[in-house]
Tab-separated table of C-alpha atoms in Angstrom:
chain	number	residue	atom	x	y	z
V	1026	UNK	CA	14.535	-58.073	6.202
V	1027	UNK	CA	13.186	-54.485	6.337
V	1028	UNK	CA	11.019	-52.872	8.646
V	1029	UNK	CA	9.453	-49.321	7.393
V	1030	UNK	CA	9.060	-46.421	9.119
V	1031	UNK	CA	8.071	-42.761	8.915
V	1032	UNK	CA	10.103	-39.914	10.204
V	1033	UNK	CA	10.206	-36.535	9.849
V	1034	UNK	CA	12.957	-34.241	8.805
V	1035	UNK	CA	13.698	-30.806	8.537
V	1036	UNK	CA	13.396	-28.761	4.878
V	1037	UNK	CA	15.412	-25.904	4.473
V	1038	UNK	CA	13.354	-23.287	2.521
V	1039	UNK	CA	15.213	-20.512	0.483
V	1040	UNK	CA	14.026	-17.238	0.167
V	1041	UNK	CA	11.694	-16.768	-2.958
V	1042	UNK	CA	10.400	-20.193	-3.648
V	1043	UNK	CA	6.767	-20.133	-4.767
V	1044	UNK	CA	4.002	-22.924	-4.927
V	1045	UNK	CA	4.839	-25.872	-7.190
V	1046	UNK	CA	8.771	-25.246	-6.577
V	1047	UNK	CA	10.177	-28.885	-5.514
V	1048	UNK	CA	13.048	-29.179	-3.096
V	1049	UNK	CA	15.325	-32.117	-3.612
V	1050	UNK	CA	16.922	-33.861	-0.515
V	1051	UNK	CA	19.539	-36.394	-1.948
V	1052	UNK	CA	19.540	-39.546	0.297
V	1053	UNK	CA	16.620	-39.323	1.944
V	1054	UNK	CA	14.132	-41.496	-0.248
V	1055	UNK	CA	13.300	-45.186	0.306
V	1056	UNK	CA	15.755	-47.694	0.346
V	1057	UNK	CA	15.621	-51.093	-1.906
V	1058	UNK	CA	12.847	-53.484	-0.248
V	1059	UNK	CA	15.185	-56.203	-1.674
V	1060	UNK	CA	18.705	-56.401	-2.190
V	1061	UNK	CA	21.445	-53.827	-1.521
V	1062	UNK	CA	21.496	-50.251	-3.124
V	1063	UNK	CA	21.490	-46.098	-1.681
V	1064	UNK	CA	18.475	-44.767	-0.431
V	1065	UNK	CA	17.043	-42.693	-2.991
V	1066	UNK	CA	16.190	-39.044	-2.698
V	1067	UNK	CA	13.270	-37.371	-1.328
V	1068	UNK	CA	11.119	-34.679	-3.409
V	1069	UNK	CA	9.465	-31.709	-1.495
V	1070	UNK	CA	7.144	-29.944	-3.520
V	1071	UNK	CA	5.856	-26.428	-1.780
V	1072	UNK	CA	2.504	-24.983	-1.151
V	1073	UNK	CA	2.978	-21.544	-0.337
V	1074	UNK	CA	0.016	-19.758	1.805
V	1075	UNK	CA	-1.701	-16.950	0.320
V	1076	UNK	CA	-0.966	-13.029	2.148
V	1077	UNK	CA	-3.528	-11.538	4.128
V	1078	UNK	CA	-1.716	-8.106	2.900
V	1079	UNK	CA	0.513	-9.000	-0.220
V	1080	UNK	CA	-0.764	-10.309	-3.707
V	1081	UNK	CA	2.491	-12.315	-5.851
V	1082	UNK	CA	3.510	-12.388	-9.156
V	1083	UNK	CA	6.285	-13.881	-9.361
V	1084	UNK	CA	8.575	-12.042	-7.332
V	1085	UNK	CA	6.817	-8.973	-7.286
V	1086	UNK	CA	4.038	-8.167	-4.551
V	1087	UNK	CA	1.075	-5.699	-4.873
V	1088	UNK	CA	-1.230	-4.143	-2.190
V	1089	UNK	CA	-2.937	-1.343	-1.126
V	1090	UNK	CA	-2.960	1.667	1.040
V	1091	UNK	CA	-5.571	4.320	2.529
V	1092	UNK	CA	-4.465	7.916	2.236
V	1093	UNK	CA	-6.415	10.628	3.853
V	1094	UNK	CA	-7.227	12.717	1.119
V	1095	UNK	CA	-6.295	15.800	2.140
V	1096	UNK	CA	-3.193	14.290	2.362
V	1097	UNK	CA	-3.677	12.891	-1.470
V	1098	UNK	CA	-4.364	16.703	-2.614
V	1099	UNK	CA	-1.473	18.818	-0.173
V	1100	UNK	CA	1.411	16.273	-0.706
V	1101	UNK	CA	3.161	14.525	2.507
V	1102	UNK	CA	3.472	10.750	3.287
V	1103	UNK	CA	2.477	7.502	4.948
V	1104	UNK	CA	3.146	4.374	6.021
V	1105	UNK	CA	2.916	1.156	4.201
V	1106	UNK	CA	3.704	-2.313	4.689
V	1107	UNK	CA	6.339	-4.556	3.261
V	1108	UNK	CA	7.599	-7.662	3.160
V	1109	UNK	CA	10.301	-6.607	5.057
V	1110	UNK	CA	8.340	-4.474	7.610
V	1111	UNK	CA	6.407	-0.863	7.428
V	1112	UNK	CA	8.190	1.954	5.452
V	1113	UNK	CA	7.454	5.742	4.778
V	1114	UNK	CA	6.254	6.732	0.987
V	1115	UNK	CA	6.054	10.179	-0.239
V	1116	UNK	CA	2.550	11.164	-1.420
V	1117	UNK	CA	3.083	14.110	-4.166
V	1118	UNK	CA	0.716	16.741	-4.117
V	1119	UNK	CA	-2.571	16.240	-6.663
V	1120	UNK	CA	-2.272	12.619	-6.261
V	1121	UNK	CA	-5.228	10.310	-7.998
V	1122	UNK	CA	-7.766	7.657	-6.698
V	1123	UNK	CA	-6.756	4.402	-7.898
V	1124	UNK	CA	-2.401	5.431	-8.957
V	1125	UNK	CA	-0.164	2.855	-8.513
V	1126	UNK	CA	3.368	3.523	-6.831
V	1127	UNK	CA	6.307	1.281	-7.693
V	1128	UNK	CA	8.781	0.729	-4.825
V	1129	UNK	CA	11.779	-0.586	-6.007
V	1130	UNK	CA	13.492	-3.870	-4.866
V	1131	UNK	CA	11.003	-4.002	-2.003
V	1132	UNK	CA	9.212	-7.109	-2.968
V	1133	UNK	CA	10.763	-10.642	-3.010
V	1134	UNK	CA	13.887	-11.935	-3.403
V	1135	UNK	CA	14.202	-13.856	-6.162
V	1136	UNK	CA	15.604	-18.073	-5.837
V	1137	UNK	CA	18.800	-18.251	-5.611
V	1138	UNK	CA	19.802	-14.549	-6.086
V	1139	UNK	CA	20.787	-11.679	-4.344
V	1140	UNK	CA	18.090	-9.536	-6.925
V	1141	UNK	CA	14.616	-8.552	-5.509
V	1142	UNK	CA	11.318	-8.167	-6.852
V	1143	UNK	CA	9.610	-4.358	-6.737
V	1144	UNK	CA	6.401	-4.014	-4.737
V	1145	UNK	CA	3.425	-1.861	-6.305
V	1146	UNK	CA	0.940	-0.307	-4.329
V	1147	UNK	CA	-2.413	0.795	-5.176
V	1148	UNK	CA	-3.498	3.990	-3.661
V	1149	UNK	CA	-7.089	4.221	-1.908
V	1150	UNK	CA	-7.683	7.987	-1.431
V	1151	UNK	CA	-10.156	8.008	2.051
V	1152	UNK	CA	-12.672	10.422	1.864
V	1153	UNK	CA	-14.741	11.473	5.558
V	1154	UNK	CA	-18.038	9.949	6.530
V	1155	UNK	CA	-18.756	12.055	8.712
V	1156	UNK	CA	-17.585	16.592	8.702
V	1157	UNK	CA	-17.905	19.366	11.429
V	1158	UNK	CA	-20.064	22.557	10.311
V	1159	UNK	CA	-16.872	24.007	9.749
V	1160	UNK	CA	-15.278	21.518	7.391
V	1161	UNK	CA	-18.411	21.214	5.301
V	1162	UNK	CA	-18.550	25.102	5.178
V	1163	UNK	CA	-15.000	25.152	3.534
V	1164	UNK	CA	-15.383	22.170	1.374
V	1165	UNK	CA	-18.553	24.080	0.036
V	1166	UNK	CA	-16.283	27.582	-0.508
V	1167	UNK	CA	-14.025	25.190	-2.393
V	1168	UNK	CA	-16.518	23.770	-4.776
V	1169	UNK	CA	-17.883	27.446	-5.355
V	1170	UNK	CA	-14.103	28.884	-5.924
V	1171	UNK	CA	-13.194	26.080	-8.318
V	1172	UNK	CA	-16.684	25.853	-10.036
V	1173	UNK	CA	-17.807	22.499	-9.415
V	1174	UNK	CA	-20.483	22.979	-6.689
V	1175	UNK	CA	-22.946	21.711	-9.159
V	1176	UNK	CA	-21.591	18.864	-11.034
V	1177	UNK	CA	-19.209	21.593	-13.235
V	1178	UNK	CA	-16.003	20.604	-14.165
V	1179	UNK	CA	-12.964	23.210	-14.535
V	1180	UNK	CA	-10.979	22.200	-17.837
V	1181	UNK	CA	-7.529	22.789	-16.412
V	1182	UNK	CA	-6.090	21.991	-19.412
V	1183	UNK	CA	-7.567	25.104	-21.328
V	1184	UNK	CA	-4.426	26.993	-22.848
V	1185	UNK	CA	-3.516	30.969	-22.672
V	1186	UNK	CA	-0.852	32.920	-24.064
V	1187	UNK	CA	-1.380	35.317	-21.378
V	1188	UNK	CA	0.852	35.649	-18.367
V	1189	UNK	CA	-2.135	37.140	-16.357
V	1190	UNK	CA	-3.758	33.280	-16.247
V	1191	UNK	CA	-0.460	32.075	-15.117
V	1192	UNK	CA	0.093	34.573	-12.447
V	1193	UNK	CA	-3.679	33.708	-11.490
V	1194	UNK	CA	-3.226	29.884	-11.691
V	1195	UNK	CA	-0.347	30.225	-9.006
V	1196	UNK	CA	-2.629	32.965	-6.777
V	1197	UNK	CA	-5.396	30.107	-6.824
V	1198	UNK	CA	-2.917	27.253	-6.381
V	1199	UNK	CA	-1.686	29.620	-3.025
V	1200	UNK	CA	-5.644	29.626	-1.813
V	1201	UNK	CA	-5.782	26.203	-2.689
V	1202	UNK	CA	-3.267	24.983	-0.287
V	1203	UNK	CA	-3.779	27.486	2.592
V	1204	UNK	CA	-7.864	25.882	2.522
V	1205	UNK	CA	-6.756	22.203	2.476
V	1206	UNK	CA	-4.606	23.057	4.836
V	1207	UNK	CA	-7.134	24.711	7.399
V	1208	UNK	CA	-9.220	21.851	6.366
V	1209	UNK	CA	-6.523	19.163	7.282
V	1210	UNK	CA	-6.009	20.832	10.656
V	1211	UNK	CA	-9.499	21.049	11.169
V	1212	UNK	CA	-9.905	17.333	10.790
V	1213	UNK	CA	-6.812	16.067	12.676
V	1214	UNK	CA	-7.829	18.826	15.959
V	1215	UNK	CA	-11.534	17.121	15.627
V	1216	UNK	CA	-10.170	13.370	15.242
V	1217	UNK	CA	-7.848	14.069	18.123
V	1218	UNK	CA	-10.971	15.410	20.683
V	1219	UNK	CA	-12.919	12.590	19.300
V	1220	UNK	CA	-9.786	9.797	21.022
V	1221	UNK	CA	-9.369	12.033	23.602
V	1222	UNK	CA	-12.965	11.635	24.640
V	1223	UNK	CA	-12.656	8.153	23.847
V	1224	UNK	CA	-10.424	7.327	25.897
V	1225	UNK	CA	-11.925	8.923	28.960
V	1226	UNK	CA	-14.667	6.819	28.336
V	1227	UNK	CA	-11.954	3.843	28.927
């Protein structure tokens, strides 16, 4: 006769599979109860575990990322996770709450290819909770130089033939960047007193 038994064995997983995907091990089913015969073969279907980080379609993933906004309106970069580890994106000047970067081929491989998925990211510009005098003083000479201090908003898509409005547009775009800038330094010399003095406290 025959006596059954369970035992486990191991599955090899390839890269991309996704919930519902079965995995077929030939030989490793039941035998016939009676008679003689093969053992038949042994079906595997997946489950994958959602991402604490990643959303999946497919083989493309989609997440988010914090940038500091002064970071959003100067230009510069940060770092975001991947499947394959953190990486450094470029943040172009001017950049909106809410755009969506596409990073190419960093999402997942696909089954049984060498081709990879792209990854999007959703950006979260951060905004402060909490400003020095001095920060609030030059976000307030900022709303009053650009005109919306109270609730105004500057059409910057007003057109003029004039080459006096363009040679003003880049004088203001110069101002621009020299306050963000002071404001950017301002913040990163206050958060870096406020972890010095935190760690002290350690």
């Amino acid at each position: 006769g025959r006596v059954r038994e369970r035992k486990t064995v191991q599955v090899n997983v390839p890269a991309g599979c996704d919930s519902g995907m079965r995995i077929r091990m030939a030989g490793m089913g039941d035998v016939p109860v009676e008679g003689e015969g093969p053992a038949g073969d042994l079906y595997v279907r997946l489950r994958v575990l959602p991402s604490e980080v990643f959303k999946r379609k497919g083989a493309d993933t989609y997440c988010s990322a914090n940038v500091p906004f002064t970071t959003a309106i100067l230009g510069g970069s940060v770092r975001v996770p991947t499947v394959d580890g953190d990486v450094e994106v470029k943040i172009k000047p001017g950049t909106q709450p809410g755009e969506e970067l596409r990073l190419r081929g960093k999402g997942i491989r696909k089954v049984n290819s060498s081709a990879r998925g792209d990854q999007y990211l959703s950006l979260r510009v951060r905004l402060p909770t909490q400003m020095s005098d001095r920060q609030r003083q030059l976000i307030e000479q900022f709303a009053e130089e650009d005109g919306s201090k109270d609730g105004a908003v500057k059409d910057d898509g007003a057109k003029d033939d004039g080459t006096s409005k363009e040679s003003s547009n880049k004088e203001n775009s110069k101002k621009d960047t020299g306050f963000f800038s002071r404001i950017k330094k301002d913040i990163e010399e206050n958060f870096g007193k406020k972890k010095h003095k935190d760690d002290d406290k350690k």
